[in-house]
Structure formats: C-alpha cells, structure tokens
mmCIF file of C-alpha atoms in Angstrom:
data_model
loop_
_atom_site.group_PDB
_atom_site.id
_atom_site.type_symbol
_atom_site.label_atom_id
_atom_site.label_comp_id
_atom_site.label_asym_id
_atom_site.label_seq_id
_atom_site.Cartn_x
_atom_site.Cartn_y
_atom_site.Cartn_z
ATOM 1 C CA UNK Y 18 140.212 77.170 -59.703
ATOM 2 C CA UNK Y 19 143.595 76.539 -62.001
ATOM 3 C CA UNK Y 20 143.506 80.291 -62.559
ATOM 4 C CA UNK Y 21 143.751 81.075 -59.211
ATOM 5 C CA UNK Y 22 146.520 78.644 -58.544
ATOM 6 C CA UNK Y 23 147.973 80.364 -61.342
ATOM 7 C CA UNK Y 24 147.565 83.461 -59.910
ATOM 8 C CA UNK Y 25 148.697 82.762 -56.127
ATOM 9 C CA UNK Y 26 151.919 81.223 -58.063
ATOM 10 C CA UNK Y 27 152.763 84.265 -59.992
ATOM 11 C CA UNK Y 28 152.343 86.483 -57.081
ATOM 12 C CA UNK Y 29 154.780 84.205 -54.926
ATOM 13 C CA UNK Y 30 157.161 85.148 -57.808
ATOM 14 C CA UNK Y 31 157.144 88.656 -57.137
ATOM 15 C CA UNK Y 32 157.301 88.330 -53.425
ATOM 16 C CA UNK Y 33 160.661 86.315 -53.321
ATOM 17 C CA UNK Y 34 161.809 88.795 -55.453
ATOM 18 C CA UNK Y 35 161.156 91.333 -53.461
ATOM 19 C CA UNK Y 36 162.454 89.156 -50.895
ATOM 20 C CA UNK Y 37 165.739 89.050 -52.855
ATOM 21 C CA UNK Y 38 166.111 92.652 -53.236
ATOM 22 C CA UNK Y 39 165.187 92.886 -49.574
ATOM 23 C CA UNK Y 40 168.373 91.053 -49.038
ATOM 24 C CA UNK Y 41 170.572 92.892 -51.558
ATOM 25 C CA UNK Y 42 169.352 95.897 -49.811
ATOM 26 C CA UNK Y 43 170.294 94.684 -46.229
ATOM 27 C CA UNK Y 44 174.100 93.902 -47.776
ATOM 28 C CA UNK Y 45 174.336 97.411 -49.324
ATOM 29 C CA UNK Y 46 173.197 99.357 -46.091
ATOM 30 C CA UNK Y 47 175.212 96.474 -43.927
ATOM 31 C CA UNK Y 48 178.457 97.132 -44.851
ATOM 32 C CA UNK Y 49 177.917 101.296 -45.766
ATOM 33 C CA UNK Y 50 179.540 103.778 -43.329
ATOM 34 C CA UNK Y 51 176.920 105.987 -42.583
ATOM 35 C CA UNK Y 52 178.157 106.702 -39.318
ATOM 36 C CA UNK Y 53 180.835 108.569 -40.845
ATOM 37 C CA UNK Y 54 178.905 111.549 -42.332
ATOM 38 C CA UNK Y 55 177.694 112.727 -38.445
ATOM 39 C CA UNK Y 56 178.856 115.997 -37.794
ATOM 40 C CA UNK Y 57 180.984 117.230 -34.907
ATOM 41 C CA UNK Y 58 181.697 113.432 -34.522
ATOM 42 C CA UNK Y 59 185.075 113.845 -32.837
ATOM 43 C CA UNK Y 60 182.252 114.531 -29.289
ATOM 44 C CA UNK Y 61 181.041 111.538 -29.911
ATOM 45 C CA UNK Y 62 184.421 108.848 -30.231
ATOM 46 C CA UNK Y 63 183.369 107.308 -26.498
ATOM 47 C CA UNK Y 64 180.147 106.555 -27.566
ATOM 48 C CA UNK Y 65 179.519 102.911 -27.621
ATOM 49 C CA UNK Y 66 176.791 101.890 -29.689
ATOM 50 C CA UNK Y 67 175.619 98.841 -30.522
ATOM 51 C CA UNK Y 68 176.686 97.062 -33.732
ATOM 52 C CA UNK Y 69 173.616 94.401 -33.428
ATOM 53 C CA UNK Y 70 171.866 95.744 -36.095
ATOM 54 C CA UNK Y 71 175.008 96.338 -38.747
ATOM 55 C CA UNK Y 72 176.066 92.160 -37.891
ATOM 56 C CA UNK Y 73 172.399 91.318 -38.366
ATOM 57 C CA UNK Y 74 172.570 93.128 -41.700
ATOM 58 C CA UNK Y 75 175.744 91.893 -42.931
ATOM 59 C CA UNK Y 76 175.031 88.226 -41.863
ATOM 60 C CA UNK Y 77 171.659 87.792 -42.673
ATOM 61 C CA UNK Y 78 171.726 90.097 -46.431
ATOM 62 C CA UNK Y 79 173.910 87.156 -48.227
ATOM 63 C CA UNK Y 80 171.182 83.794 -46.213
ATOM 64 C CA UNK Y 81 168.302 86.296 -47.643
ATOM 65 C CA UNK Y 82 169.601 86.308 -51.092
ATOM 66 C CA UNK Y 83 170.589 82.934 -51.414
ATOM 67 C CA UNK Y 84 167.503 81.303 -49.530
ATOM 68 C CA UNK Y 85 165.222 83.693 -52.065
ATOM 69 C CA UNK Y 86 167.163 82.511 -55.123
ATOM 70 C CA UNK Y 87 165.911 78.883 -53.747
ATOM 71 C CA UNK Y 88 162.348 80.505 -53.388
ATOM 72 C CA UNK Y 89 161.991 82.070 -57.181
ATOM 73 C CA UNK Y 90 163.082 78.820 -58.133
ATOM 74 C CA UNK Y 91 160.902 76.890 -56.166
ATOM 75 C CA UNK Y 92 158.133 79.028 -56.983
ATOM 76 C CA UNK Y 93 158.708 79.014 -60.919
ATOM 77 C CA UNK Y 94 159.125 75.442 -61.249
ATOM 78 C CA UNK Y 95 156.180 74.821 -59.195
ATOM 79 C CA UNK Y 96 158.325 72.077 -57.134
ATOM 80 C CA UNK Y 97 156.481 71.535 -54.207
ATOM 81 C CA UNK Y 98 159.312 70.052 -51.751
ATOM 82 C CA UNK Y 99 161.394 72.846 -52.310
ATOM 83 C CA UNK Y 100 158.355 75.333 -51.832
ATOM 84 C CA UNK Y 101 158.209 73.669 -48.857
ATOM 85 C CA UNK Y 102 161.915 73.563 -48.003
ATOM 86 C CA UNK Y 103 162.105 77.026 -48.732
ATOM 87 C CA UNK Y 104 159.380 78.179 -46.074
ATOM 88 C CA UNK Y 105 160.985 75.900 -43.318
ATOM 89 C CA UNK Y 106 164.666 77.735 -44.109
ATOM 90 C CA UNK Y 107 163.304 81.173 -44.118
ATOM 91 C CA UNK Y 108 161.344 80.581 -40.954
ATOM 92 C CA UNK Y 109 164.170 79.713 -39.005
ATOM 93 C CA UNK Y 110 165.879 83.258 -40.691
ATOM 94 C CA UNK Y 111 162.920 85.138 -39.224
ATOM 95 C CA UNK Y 112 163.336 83.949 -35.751
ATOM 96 C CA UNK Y 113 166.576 84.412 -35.827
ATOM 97 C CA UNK Y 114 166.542 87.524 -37.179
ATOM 98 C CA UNK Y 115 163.809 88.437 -35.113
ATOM 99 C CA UNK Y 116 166.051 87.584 -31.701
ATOM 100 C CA UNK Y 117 169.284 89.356 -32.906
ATOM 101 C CA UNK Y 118 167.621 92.311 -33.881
ATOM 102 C CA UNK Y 119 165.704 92.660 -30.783
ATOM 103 C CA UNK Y 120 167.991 95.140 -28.805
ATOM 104 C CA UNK Y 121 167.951 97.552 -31.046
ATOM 105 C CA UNK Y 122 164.418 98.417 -30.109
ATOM 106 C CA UNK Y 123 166.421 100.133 -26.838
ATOM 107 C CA UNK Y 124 169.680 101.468 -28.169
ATOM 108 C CA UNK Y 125 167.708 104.544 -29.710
ATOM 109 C CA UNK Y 126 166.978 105.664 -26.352
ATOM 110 C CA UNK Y 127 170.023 104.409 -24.946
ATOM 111 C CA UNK Y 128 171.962 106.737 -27.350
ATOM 112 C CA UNK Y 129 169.847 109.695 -26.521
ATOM 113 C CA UNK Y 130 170.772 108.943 -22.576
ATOM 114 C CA UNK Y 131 174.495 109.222 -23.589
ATOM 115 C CA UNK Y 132 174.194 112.050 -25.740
ATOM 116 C CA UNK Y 133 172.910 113.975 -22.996
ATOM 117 C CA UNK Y 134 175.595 113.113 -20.661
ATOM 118 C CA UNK Y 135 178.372 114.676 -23.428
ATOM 119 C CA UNK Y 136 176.754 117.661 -23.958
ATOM 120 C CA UNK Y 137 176.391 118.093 -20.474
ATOM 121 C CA UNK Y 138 180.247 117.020 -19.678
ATOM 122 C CA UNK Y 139 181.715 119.704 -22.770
ATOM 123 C CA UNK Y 140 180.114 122.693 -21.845
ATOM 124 C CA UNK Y 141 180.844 125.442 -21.515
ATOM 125 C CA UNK Y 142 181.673 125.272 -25.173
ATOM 126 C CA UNK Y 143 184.581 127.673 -25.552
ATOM 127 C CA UNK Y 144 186.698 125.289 -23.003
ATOM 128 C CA UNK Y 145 185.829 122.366 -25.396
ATOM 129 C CA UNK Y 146 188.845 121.141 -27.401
ATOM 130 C CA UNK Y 147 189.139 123.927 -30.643
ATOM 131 C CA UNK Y 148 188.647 121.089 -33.179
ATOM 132 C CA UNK Y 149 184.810 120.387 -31.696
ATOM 133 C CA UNK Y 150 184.589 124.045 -31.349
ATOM 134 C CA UNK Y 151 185.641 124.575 -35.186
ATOM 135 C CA UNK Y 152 183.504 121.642 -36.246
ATOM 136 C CA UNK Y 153 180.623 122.944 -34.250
ATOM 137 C CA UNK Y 154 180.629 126.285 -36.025
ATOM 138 C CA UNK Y 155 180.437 125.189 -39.155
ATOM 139 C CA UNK Y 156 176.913 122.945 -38.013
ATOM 140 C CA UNK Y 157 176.055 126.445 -36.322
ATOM 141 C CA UNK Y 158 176.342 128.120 -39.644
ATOM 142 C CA UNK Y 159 175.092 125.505 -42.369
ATOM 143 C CA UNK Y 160 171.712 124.867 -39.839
ATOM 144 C CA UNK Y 161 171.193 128.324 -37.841
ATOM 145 C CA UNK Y 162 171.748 126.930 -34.570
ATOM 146 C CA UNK Y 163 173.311 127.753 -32.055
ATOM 147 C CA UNK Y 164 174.997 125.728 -28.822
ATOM 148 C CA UNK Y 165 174.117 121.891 -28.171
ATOM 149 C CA UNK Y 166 171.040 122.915 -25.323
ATOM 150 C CA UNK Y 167 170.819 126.627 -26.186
ATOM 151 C CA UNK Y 168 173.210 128.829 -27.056
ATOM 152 C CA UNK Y 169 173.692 129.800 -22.979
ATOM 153 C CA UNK Y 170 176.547 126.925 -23.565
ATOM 154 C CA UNK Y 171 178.679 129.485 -24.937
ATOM 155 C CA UNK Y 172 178.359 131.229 -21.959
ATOM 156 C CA UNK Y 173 179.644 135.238 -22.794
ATOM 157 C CA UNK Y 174 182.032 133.877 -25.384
ATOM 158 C CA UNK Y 175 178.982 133.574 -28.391
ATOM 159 C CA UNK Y 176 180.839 132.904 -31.705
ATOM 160 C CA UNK Y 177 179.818 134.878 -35.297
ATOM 161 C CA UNK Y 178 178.239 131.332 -36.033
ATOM 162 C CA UNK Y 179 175.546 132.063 -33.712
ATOM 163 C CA UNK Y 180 174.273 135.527 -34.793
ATOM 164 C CA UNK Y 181 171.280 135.784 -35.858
ATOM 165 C CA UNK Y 182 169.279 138.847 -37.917
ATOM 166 C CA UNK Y 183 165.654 139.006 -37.501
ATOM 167 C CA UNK Y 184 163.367 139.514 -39.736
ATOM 168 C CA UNK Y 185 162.887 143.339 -40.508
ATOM 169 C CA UNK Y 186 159.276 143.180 -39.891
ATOM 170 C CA UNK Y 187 159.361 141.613 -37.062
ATOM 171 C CA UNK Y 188 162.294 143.726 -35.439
ATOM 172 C CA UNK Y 189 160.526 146.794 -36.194
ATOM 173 C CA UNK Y 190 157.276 145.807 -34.083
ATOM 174 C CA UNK Y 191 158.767 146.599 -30.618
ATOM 175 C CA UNK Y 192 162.205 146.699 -28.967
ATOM 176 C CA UNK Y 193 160.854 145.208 -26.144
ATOM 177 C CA UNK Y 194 160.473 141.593 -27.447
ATOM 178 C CA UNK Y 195 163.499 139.034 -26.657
ATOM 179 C CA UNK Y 196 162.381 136.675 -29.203
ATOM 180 C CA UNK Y 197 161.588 137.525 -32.961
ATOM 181 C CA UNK Y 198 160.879 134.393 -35.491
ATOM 182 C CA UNK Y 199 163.796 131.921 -35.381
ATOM 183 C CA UNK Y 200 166.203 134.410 -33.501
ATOM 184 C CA UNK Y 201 166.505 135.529 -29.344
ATOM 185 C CA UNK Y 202 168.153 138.565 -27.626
ATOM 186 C CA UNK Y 203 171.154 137.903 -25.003
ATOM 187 C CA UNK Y 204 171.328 139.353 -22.244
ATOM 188 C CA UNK Y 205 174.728 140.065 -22.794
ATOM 189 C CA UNK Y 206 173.728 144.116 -24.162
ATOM 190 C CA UNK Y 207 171.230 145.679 -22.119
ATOM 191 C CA UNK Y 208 171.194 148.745 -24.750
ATOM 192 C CA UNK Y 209 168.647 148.625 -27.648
ATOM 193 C CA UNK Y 210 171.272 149.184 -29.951
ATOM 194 C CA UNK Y 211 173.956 147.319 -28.644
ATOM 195 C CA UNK Y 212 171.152 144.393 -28.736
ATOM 196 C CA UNK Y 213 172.986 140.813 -30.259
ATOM 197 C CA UNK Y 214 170.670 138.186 -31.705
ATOM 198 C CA UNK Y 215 171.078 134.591 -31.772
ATOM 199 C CA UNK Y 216 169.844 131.401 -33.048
ATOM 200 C CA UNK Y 217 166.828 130.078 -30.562
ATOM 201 C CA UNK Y 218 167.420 126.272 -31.881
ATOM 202 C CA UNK Y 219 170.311 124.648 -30.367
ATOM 203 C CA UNK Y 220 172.236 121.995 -32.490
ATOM 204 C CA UNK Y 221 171.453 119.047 -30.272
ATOM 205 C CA UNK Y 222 168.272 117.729 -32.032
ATOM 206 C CA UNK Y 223 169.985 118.296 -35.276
ATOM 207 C CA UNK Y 224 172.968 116.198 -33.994
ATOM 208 C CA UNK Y 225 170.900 113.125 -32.113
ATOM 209 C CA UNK Y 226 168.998 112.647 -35.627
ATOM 210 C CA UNK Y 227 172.228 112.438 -37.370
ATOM 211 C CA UNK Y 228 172.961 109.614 -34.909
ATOM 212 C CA UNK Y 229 169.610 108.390 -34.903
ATOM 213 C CA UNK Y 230 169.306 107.794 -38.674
ATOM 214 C CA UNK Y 231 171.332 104.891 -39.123
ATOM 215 C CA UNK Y 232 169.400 103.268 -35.948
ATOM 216 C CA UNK Y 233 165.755 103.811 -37.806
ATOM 217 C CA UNK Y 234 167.328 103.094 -40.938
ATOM 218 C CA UNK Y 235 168.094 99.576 -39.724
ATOM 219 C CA UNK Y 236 164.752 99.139 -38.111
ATOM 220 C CA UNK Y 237 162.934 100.183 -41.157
ATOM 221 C CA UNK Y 238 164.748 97.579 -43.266
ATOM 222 C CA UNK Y 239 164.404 94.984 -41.028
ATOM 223 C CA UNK Y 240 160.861 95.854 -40.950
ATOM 224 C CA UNK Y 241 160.215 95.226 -44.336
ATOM 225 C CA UNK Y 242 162.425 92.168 -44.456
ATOM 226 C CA UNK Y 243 159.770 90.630 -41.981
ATOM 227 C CA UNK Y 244 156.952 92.149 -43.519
ATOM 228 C CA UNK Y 245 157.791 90.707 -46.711
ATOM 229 C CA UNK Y 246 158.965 87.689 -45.505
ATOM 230 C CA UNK Y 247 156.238 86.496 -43.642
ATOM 231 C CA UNK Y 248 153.927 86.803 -46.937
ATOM 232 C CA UNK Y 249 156.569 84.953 -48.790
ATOM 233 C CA UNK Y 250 156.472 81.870 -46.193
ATOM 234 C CA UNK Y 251 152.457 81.803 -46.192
ATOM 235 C CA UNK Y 252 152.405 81.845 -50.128
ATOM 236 C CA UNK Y 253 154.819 79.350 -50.671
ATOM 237 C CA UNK Y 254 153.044 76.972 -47.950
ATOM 238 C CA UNK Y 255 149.834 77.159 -49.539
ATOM 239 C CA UNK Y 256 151.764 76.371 -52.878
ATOM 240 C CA UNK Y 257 153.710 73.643 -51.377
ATOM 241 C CA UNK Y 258 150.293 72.447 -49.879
ATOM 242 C CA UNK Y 259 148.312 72.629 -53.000
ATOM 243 C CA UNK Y 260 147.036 68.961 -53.661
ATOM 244 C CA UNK Y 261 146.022 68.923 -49.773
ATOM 245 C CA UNK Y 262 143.783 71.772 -50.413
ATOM 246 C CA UNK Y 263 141.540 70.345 -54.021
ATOM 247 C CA UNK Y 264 139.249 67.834 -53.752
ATOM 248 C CA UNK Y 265 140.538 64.585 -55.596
ATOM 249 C CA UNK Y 266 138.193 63.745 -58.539
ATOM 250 C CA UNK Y 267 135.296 61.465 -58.085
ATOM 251 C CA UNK Y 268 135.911 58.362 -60.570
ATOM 252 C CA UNK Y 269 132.772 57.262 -62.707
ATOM 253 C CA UNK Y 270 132.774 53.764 -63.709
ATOM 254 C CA UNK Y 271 130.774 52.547 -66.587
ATOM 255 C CA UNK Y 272 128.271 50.870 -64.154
ATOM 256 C CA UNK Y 273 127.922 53.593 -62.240
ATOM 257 C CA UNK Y 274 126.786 55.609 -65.633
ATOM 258 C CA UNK Y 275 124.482 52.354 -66.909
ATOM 259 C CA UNK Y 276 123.327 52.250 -62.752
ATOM 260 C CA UNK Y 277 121.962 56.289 -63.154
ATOM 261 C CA UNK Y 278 120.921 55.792 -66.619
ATOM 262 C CA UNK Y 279 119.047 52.634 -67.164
ATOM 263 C CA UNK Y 280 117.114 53.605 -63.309
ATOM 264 C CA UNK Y 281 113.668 53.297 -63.597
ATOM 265 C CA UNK Y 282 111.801 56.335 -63.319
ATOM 266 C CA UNK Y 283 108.953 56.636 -60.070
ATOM 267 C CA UNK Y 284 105.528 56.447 -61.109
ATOM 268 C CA UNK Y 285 103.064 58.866 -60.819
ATOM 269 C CA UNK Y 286 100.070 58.018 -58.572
#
C-alpha cells in the first residue's frame, strides 16, 4: 500500500509540472503576434475579432505558473493542507477559465461569416486597392491559386500570378477538357491555341486557415490546460485525503494477546 502512495505522489509530481509548462506555454503563445504573419492582411484591418482567448492566455499563463509552483511543492513535501489548498485554487482557475474562454467556441465561425462578406465586398479584384492586389499575387504565386472564390474574381483582367501549365500528359489527352489536374481553361480564348490556364483553387481557404490558426491554436492549449488540470486537482485530492482513505491500525493490548492465547481449546466429542 506505501508503494502505491508512493507512486500516486510521484506521478502528481509530473502532472504539476506539466501543469507548469502548460502555463509557461499559455504566456509564450499569449503575448506572440501571430496575427501578424496572415497574408494579404491589409483586406482584413475591419475585422473585429475577439481578443477573449489572447486575455485568457495572458492572464491566466502567470496564476498557472505560480499556483503549479505551489502544487510541485505541495506535492514533494507531501504537505497535505497545501495539497489541499492547491486543488481548491486551481479549481476556481478552471471555472474561470472555463467561462472566459467560452466564446471562442463561436468566433471561428463568426470569422468565417465576415470573411465572406470581404471577399464578396472587394471583388472584382482588379478595382481592389493595388496594395491588396500586389499582396494577393504574391499568395497567388507562392500557393497556385488563383482569386479569393475562383479566379472569375478577376473578371477578364487575370494576372501572370494565376496561370497555370498543365501537366503534359494530361494536356495531350484531349483539347476538349476545361479542367486538367490542378489547372482550368477560361473562357476568355475560344481557340485551342489561344487556350489560357489557370489555377482551379482559389486563395480563400488558404487565407481563412491563416486566420483560423491562431483561433485553434488557443483552443488546443486551453484544451490541454484543462485536460491536465483536472488530473492534477483529482491527484492532489486523493493525496491531500490520504489518512481518510487507510484504515487506522487496530491496537493489541497485552490482554488481548494473553485473552487469544491462554483460550481454552473446544473439546472433541
């Protein structure tokens, strides 16, 4: 039995530690720009998006870290009011985490709603401001796509960015076909050899999961943070509950031993 008190002690250890670098973690990514690296971003300066997660992050990185330097110490030193402390405190983090963090279950979608409505408000893309349209070339060229929908939102003005060159294979099957691999004909050239191939994948997707990433990175961490939690707070209980859960020692007088031994024995008849 000592060896598995032993054993549920050292693995409370590692769990606050975890539950430390949990909270290191949540500082780093809290107060990181990764907003900054999205592509094309000047489309996106009216886009409100919530900062719930980033304040959850930056608040509630430097409780975790100090509240699980109070848990490794509680857990090494085997003090059983502070193991107890220590899963009261980090409760009340959890809930509170829990009810901050809630909203940005929604904002994913939310975003995805108000992306739509930009793409739909700058097209046709070659009346869009010539920064976006710069900016929007280069995505075009680094991830062979072409437009935000499809690469109709270039209307008859289609940029170099957006040709395309099938594979030779595939181009020499038929001259009939309007879509070979990861390129489509326009309908711009109605002459075989005048034909002009473009990227079929527009640059939308590629643009909502740059502005998606930081939202699921967030999530994720938070995730773990209550994952990992959670197991912390149920170790450290049973810790701080420990002489609730043995059996106290039954006490054996000397009478009791002279009682047993000195007993006469039943005869047989």
């Amino acid at each position: 039995m000592a060896r598995c008190w032993s054993y549920l002690r050292g693995l409370s250890i590692c769990v606050t530690v975890l539950l430390l670098v949990s909270g290191v973690v949540m500082i780093g990514v809290g107060f990181s720009s990764i907003e900054g690296n999205v592509p094309v971003a000047e489309l996106f300066d009216q886009l409100s998006i919530s900062d719930d997660g980033v304040l959850a992050l930056q608040v509630f990185g430097p409780i975790t870290v100090v509240l699980s330097v109070l848990g490794i110490s509680a857990a090494v030193s085997n003090h059983k009011l502070l193991l107890l402390l220590f899963s009261a405190l980090i409760f009340v983090e959890f809930v509170a985490l829990m009810i901050v963090a809630s909203p940005l279950v929604h904002v994913e979608a939310e975003v995805n709603f108000a992306v739509e409505d930009i793409f739909l408000n700058v097209t046709p893309l070659h009346r869009a401001e010539l920064f976006i349209q710069t900016e929007l070339q280069k995505l075009q060229t680094s991830d062979s796509c072409c437009g935000l929908r499809s690469f109709e939102d270039w209307g008859n003005h289609l940029p170099d960015s957006c040709s395309c060159s099938p594979p030779a294979g595939l181009s020499a099957q038929t001259s009939n076909s309007s879509s070979l691999g990861s390129c489509v004909m326009t309908g711009t050239n109605p002459h075989p050899s005048d034909k002009l191939w473009v990227h079929s994948e527009p640059c939308g997707p590629i643009l909502k999961s740059y502005l998606g990433f930081p939202i699921k990175l967030r999530i994720g961490i938070i995730s773990a943070f209550a994952t990992i939690t959670i197991t912390a707070i149920i170790l450290c209980l049973v810790l701080g509950l420990e002489d609730l859960w043995k059996k106290p020692p039954v006490e054996t007088t000397v009478d009791d031993f002279n009682r047993v031994k000195y007993q006469p024995k039943p005869s047989l008849s």
